[in-house]
Short mmCIF file of C-alpha atoms and ligand atoms in Angstrom, two decimals:
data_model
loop_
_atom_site.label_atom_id
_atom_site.label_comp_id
_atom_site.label_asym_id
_atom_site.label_seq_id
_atom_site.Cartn_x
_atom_site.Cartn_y
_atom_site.Cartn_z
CA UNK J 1 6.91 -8.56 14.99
CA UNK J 2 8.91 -5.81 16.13
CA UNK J 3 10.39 -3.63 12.91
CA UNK J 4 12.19 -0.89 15.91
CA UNK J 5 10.99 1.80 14.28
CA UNK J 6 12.07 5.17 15.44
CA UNK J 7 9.90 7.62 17.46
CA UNK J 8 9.71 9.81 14.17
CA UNK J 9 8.26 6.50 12.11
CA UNK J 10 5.65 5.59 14.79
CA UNK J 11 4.12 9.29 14.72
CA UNK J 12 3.80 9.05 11.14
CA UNK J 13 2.06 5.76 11.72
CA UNK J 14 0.00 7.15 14.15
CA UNK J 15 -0.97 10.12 12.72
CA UNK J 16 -1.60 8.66 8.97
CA UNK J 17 -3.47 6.15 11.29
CA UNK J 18 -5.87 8.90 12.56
CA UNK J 19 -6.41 10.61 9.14
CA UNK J 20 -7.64 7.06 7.88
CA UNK J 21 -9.57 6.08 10.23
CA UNK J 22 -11.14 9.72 10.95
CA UNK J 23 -11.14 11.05 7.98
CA UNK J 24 -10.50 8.24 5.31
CA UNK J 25 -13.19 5.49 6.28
CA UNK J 26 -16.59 7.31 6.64
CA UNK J 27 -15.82 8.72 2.84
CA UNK J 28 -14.36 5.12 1.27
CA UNK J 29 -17.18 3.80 0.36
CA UNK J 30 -19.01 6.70 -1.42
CA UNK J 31 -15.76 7.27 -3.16
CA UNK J 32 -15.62 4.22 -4.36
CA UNK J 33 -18.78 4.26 -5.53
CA UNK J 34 -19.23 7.62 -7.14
CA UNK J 35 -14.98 7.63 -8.55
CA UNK J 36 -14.68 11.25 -6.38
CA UNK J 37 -11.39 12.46 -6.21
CA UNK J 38 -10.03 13.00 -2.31
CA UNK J 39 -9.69 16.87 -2.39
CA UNK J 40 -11.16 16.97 1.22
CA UNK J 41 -8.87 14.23 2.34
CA UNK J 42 -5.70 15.85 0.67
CA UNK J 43 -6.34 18.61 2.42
CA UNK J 44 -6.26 17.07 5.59
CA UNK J 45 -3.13 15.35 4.66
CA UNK J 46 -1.62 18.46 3.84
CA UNK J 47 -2.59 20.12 7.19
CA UNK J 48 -0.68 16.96 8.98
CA UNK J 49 2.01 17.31 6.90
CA UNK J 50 1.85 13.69 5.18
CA UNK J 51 3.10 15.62 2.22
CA UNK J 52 6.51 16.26 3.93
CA UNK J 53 7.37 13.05 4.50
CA UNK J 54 7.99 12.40 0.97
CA UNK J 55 10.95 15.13 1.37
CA UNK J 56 14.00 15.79 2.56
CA UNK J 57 14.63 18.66 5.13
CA UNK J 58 15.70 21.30 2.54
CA UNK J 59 12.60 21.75 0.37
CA UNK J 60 10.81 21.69 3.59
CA UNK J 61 10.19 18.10 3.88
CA UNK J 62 11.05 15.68 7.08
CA UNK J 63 13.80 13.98 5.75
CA UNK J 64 12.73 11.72 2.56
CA UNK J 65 13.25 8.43 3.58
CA UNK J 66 11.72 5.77 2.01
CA UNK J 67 11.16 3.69 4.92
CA UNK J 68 9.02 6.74 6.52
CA UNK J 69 7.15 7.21 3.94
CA UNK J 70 6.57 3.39 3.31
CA UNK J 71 5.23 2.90 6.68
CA UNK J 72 3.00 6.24 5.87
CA UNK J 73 1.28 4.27 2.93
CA UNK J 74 1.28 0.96 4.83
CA UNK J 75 -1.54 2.85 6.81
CA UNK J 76 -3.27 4.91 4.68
CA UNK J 77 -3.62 1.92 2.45
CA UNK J 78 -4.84 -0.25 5.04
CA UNK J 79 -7.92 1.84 5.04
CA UNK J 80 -8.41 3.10 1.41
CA UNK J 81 -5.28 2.59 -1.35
CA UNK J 82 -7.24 4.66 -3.88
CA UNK J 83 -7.36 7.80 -1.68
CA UNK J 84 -4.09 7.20 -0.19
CA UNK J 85 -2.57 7.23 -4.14
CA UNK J 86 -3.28 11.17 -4.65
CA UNK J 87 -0.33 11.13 -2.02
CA UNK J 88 1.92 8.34 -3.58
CA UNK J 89 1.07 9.26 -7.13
CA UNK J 90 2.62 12.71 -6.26
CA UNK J 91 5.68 10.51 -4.92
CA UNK J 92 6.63 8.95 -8.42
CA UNK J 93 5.52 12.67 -10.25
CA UNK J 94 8.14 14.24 -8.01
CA UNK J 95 10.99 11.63 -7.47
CA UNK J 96 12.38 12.96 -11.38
CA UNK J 97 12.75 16.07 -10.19
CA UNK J 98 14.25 15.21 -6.91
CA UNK J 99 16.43 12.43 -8.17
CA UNK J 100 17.59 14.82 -11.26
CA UNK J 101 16.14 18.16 -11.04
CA UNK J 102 18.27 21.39 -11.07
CA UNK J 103 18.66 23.17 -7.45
CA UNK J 104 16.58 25.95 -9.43
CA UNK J 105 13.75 23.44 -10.67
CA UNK J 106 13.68 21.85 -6.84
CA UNK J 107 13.84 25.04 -5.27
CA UNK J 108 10.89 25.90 -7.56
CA UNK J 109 8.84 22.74 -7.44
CA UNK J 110 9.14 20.62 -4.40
CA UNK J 111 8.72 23.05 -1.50
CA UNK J 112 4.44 23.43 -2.52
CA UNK J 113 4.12 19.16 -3.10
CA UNK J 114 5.66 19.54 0.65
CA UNK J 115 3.57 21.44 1.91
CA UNK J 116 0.82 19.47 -0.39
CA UNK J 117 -0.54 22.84 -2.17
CA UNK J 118 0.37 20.96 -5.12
CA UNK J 119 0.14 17.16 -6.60
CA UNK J 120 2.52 15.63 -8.93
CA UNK J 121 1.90 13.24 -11.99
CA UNK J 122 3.96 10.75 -13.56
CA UNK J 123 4.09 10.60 -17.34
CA UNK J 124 5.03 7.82 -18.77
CA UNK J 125 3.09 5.11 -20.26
CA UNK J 126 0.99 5.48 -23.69
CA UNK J 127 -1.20 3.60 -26.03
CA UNK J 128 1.41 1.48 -27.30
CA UNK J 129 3.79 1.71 -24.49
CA UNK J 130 3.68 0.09 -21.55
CA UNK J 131 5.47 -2.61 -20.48
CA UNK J 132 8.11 -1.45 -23.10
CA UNK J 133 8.56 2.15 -21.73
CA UNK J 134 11.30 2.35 -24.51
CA UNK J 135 8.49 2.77 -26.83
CA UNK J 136 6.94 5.62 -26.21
CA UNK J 137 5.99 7.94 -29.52
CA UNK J 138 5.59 11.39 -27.68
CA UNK J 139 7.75 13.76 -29.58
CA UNK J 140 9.97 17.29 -28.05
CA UNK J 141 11.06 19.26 -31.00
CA UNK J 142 13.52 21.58 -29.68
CA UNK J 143 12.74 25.37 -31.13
CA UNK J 144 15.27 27.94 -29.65
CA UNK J 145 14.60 28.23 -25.93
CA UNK J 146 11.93 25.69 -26.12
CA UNK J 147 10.71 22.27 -26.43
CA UNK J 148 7.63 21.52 -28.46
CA UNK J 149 5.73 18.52 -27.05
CA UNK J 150 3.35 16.48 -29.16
CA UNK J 151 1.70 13.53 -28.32
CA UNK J 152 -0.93 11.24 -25.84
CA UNK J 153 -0.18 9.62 -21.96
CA UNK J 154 -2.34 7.09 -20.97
CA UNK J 155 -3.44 5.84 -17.63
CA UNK J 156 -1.78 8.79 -15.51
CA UNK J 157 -2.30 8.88 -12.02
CA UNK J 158 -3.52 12.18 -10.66
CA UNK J 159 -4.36 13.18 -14.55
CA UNK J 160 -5.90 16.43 -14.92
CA UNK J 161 -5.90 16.81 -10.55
CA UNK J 162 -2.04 16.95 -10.35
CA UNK J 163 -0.41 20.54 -11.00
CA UNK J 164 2.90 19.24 -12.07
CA UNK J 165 3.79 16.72 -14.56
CA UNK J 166 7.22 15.43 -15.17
CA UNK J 167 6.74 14.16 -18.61
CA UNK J 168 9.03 11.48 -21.08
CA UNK J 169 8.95 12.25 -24.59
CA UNK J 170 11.57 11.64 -27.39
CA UNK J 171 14.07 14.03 -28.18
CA UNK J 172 15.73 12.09 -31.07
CA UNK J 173 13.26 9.35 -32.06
CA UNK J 174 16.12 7.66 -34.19
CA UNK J 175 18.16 6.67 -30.82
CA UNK J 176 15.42 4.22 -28.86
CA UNK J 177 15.71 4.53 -25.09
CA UNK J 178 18.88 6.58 -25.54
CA UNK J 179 16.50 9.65 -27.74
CA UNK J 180 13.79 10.18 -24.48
CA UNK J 181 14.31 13.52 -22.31
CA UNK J 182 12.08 13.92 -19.30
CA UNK J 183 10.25 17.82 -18.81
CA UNK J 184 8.74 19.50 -16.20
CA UNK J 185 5.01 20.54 -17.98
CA UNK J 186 2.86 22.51 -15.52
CA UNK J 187 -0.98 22.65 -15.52
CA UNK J 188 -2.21 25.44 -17.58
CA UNK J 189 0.51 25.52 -20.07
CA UNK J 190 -1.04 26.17 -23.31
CA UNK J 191 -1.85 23.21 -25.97
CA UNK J 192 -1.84 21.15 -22.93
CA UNK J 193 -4.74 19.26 -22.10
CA UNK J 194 -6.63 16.29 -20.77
CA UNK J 195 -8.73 13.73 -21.77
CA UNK J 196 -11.24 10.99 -20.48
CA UNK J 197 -10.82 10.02 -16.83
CA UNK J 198 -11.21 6.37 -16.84
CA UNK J 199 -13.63 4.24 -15.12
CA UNK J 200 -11.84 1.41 -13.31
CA UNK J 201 -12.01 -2.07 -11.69
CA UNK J 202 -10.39 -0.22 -8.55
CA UNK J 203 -8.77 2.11 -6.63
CA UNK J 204 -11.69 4.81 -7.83
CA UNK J 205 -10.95 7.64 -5.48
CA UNK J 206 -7.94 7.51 -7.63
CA UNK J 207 -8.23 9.86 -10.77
CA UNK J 208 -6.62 7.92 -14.52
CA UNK J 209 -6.40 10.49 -17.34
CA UNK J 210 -5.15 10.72 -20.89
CA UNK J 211 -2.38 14.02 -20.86
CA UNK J 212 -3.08 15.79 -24.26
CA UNK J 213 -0.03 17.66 -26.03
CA UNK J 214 -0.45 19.76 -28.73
CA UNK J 215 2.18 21.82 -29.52
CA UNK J 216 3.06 22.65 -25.64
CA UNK J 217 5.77 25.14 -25.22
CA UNK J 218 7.79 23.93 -22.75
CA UNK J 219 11.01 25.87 -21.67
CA UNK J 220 14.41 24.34 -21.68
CA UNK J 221 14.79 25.04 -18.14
CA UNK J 222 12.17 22.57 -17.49
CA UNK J 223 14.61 20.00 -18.75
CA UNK J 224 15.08 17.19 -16.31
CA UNK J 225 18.98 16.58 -16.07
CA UNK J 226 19.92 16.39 -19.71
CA UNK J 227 18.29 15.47 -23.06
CA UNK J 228 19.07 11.87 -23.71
CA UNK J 229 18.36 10.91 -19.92
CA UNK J 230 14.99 10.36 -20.09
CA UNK J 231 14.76 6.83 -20.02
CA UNK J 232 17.25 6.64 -17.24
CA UNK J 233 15.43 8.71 -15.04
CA UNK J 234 11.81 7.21 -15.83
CA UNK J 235 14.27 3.65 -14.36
CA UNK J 236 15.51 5.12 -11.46
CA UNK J 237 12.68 6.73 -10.64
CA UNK J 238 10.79 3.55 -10.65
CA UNK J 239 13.30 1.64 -8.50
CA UNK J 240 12.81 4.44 -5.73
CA UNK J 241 9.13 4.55 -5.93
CA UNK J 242 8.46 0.99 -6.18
CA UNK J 243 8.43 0.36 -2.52
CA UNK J 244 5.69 2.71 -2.54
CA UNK J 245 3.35 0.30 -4.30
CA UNK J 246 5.08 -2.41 -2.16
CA UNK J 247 3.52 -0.94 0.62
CA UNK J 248 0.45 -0.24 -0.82
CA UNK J 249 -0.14 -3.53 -0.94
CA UNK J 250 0.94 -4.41 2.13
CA UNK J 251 -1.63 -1.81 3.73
CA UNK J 252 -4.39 -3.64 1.42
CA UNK J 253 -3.21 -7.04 2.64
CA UNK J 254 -3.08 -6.16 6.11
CA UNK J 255 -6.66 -4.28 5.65
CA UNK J 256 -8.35 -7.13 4.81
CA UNK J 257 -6.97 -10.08 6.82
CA UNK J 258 -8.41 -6.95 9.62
CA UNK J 259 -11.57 -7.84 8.85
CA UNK J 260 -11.74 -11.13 7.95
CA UNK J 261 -10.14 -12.08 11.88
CA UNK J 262 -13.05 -9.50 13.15
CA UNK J 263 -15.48 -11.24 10.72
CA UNK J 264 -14.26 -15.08 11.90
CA UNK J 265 -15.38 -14.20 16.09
CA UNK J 266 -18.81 -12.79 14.94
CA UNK J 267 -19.81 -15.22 12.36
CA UNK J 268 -21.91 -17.65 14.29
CA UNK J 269 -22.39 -21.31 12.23
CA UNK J 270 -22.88 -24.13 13.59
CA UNK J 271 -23.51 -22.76 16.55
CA UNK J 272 -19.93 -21.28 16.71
CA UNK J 273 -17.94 -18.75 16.04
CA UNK J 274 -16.32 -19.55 12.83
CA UNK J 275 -13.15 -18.59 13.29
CA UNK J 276 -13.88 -22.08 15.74
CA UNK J 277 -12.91 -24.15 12.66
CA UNK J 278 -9.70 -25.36 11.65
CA UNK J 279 -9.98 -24.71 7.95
CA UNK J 280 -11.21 -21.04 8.94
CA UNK J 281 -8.07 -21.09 11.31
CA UNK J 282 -5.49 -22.14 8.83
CA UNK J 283 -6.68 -19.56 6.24
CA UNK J 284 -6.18 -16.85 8.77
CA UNK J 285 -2.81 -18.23 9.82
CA UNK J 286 -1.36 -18.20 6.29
CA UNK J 287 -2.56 -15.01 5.59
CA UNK J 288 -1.08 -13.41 8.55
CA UNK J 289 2.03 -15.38 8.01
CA UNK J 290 2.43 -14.23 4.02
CA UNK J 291 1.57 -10.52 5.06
CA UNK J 292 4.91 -10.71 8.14
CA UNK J 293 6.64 -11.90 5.30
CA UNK J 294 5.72 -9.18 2.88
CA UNK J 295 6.28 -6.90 5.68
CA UNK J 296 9.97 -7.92 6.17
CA UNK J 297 10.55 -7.40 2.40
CA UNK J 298 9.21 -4.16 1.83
CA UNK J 299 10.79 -2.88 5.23
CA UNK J 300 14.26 -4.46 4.45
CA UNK J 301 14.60 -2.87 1.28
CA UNK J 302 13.50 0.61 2.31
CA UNK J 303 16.13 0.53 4.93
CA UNK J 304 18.25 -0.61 2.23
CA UNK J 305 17.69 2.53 -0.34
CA UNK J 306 17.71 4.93 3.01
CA UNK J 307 21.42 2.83 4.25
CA UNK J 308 22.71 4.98 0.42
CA UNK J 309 23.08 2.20 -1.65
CA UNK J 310 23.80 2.88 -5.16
CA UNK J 311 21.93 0.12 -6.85
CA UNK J 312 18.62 -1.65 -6.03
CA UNK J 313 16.80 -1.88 -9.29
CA UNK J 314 16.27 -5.96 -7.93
CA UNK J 315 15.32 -5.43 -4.23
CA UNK J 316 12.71 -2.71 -5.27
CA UNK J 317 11.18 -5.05 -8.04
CA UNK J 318 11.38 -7.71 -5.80
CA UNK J 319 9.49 -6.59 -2.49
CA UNK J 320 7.17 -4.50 -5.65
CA UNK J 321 6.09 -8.10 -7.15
CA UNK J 322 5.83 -10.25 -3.96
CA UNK J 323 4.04 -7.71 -1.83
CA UNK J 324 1.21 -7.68 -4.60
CA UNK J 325 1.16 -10.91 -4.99
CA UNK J 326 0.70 -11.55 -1.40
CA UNK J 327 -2.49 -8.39 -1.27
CA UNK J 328 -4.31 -10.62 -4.20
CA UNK J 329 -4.07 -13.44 -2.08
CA UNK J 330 -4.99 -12.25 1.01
CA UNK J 331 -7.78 -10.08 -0.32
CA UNK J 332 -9.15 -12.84 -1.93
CA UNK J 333 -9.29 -14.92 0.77
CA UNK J 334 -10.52 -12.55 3.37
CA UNK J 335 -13.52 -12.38 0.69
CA UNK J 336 -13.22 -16.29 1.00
CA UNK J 337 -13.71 -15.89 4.85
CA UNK J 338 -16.90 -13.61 5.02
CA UNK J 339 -18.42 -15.83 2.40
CA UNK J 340 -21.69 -14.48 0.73
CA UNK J 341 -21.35 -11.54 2.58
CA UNK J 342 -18.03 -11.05 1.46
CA UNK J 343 -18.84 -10.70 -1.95
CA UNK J 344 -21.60 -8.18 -1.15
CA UNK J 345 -20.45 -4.05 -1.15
CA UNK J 346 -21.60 -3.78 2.86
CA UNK J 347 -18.19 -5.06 3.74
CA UNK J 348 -15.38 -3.69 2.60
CA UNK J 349 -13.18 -6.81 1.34
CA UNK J 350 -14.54 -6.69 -2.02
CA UNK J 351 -13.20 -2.99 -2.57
CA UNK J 352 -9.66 -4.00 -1.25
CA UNK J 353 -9.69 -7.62 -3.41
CA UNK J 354 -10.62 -5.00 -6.73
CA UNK J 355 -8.08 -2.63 -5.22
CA UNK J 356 -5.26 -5.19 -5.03
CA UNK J 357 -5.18 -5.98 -8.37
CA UNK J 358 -3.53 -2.56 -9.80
CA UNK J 359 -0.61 -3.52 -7.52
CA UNK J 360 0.19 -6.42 -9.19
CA UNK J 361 0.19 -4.21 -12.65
CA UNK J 362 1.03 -0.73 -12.39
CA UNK J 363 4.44 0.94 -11.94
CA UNK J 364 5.83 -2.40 -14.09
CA UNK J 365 3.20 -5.46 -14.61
CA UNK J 366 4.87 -8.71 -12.08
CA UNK J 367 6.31 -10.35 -15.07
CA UNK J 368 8.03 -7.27 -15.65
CA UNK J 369 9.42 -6.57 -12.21
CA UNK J 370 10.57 -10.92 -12.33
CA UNK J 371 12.20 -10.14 -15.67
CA UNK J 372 14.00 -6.98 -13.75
CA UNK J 373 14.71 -9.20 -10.67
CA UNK J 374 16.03 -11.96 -13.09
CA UNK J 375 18.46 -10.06 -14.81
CA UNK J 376 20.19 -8.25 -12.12
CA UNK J 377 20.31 -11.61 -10.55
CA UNK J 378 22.23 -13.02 -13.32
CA UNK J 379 24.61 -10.33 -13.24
CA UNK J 380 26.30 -11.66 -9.59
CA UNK J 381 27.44 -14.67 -11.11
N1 COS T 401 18.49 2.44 -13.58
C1 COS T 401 19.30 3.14 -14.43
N2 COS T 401 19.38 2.83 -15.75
C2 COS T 401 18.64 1.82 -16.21
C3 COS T 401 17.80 1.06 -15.39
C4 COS T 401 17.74 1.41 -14.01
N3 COS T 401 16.97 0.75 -13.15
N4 COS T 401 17.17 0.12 -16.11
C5 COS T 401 17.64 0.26 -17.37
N5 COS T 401 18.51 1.28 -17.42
C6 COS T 401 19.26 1.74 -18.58
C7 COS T 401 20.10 0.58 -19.14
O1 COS T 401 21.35 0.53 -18.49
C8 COS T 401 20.24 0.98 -20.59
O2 COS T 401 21.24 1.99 -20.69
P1 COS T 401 22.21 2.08 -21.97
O3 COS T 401 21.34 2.53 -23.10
O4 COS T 401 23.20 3.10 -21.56
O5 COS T 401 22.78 0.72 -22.16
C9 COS T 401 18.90 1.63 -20.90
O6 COS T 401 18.37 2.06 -19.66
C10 COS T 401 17.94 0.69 -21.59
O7 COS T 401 17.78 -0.43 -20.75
P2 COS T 401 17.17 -1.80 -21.28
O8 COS T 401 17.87 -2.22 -22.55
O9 COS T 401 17.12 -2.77 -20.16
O10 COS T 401 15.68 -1.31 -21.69
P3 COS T 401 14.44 -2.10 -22.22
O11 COS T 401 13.82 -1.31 -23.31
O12 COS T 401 14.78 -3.54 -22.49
O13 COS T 401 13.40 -2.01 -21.00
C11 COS T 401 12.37 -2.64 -18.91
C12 COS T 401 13.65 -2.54 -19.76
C13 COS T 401 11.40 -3.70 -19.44
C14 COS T 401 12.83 -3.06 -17.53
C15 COS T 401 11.66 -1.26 -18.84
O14 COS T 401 11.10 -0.94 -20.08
C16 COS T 401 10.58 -1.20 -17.78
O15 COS T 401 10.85 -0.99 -16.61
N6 COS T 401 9.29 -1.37 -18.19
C17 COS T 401 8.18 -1.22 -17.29
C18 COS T 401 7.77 0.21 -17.30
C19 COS T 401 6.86 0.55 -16.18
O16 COS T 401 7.13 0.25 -15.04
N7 COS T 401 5.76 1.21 -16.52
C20 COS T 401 4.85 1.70 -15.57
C21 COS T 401 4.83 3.17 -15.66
S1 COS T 401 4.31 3.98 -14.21
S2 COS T 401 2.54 3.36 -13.79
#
């Protein structure tokens, strides 16, 4: 299928191409299996300026668009999503700051995630409050020039790695969704702290922490926009970064129907290939058709943020929910294709069917991003 991409997009492909295979594959599978955190691959991402593309020109990135940096994760993913989400974790920790942050606060901030000197967290979810972001119990107490934070994140991406945390915490419990403020909370601040890292299903290079705040002094400069818009900004900031997991996902999918065609020509049964039989045949040809068709999606509607549009809370939840439902598939197919051998850890199709599954939960469960799609839907009639 041809997408036209521009010469910019197709060195970004090929260079996030190289770092995978080069860099990324030898280390997946010991990464996997010991939960390491990519320092030595961010590094090399940093050197090849993967980091930029997440930004536009004037905090030193190469522009920002989503559809570059879409077709970045598409191939990091293909390889390893877990490594690849050090990179798009810092996405969603940064997009509050770009979407809402003061000139000062961007000035300040985004010019080191550019150059990738520094990784970004997202702070949203807790115990009780996940699905319903609205319900989130950490507390800002605001004390003359600062904000006292007090209270536990759960599940954060990049936890205890990242050096800068934008943060959602209630400002005026009394008010629901209208009473949360988003903060800028940097590493090292004092009272602030981290707990377990997680041991997960999937995506292991990827590092899960609990954020501890205990009486964190944060300044009121490190107010995101103003109190109040907390909620709002956690929203929009999920509608831009949603494509991001889109394409995730896509990478997975596209990963492991990879192997399973490769698998299908050397696979001798029968005394044939087995990518001889039909039902073999037709497995591969929906899973190749369902991964186009993903690909359309999550490429329409980052050309349709980049085109300016206001509004596109649906589009994002929409290529978001289909493009992870489409990498469970596949990947569970593809395990379906190498059989036993499939299901064994010398192959990699197990890792990307255990990978898959986050995308169909994090950044909004699927029944969350329907129930988004569904009610913007209703709206245009
Ligand atoms: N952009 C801007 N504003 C938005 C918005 C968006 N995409 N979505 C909602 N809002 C605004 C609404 O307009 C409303 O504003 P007012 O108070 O001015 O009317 C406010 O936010 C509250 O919206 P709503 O009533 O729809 O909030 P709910 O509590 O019902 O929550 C869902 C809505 C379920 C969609 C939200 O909680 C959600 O996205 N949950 C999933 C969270 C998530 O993705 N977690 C993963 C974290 S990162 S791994």
């Amino acid at each position: 299928m041809e997408y036209f991409l521009t010469e910019e997009q197709k060195e970004i492909k090929n260079i996030a191409r190289q770092v995978a295979e080069e860099k990324m594959k030898p280390l997946r599978e010991e990464y996997d299996e010991n939960a390491t955190f990519p320092w030595e691959v961010v590094k090399t991402m940093a050197q090849t300026d993967l980091f930029r593309v997440l930004l536009p020109e004037e905090y030193e990135g190469f522009g920002g668009k989503v559809m570059d940096m879409v077709v970045m994760m598409e191939e990091l993913s293909r390889v390893d999503s877990g490594i690849a989400l050090a990179l798009g974790g810092t996405g969603l920790g940064m997009y509050p700051i770009l979407l809402n942050g003061s000139k000062e606060q961007k000035e300040k901030y985004l010019p080191p995630i550019a150059a990738g000197e520094k990784l970004a967290a997202f702070a949203l979810t807790e115990a009780d409050a996940g699905s319903d972001a609205g319900g989130i119990k950490t507390t800002a107490e605001k004390q003359g020039d600062y904000y006292v934070l007090n209270g536990t994140k759960q599940w954060i991406t990049n936890g205890g790695e990242a050096d800068i945390y934008t943060v959602f915490a209630l400002t005026a419990p009394s008010k629901g969704t209208r009473g949360a403020s988003a903060f800028i909370v940097e590493k090292g601040t004092e009272g602030f702290d981290f707990g377990k890292k997680e041991n997960k299903m999937g995506i292991r290079a990827s590092t899960t922490r609990e954020l501890i705040f205990d009486n964190v002094k944060v300044p009121v400069q490190n107010v995101l926009g103003r109190e109040g818009m907390g909620f709002m900004i956690a929203m929009k900031t999920l509608d831009k970064s949603r494509p991001m997991v889109a394409s995730q996902a896509l990478g997975i999918a596209q990963g492991a129907l990879d192997e399973a065609a490769k698998y299908s020509k050397e696979r001798h049964q029968f005394d044939k290939p087995i990518s001889a039989f039909q039902s073999v045949q037709n497995m591969l040809a929906d899973m190749s058709m369902k991964i186009e068709a993903a690909r359309s999606l999550v490429y329409a509607t980052a050309k349709t943020i980049d085109s300016g549009v206001r509004k596109y809370s649906k589009e994002s939840a929409m290529c978001k929910c289909y493009a992870s439902d489409v990498a469970m598939e596949i990947t569970t197919d593809a395990v379906q294709v190498l059989g036993g051998y499939g299901y064994m850890k010398e192959y990699p199709v197990e890792k990307m069917m255990r990978d898959a599954k986050i995308t169909q939960i994090y950044e909004g469960t699927n029944q969350i991003q329907r129930l988004v799609i569904a009610s913007n839907l209703l709206k245009e009639y």
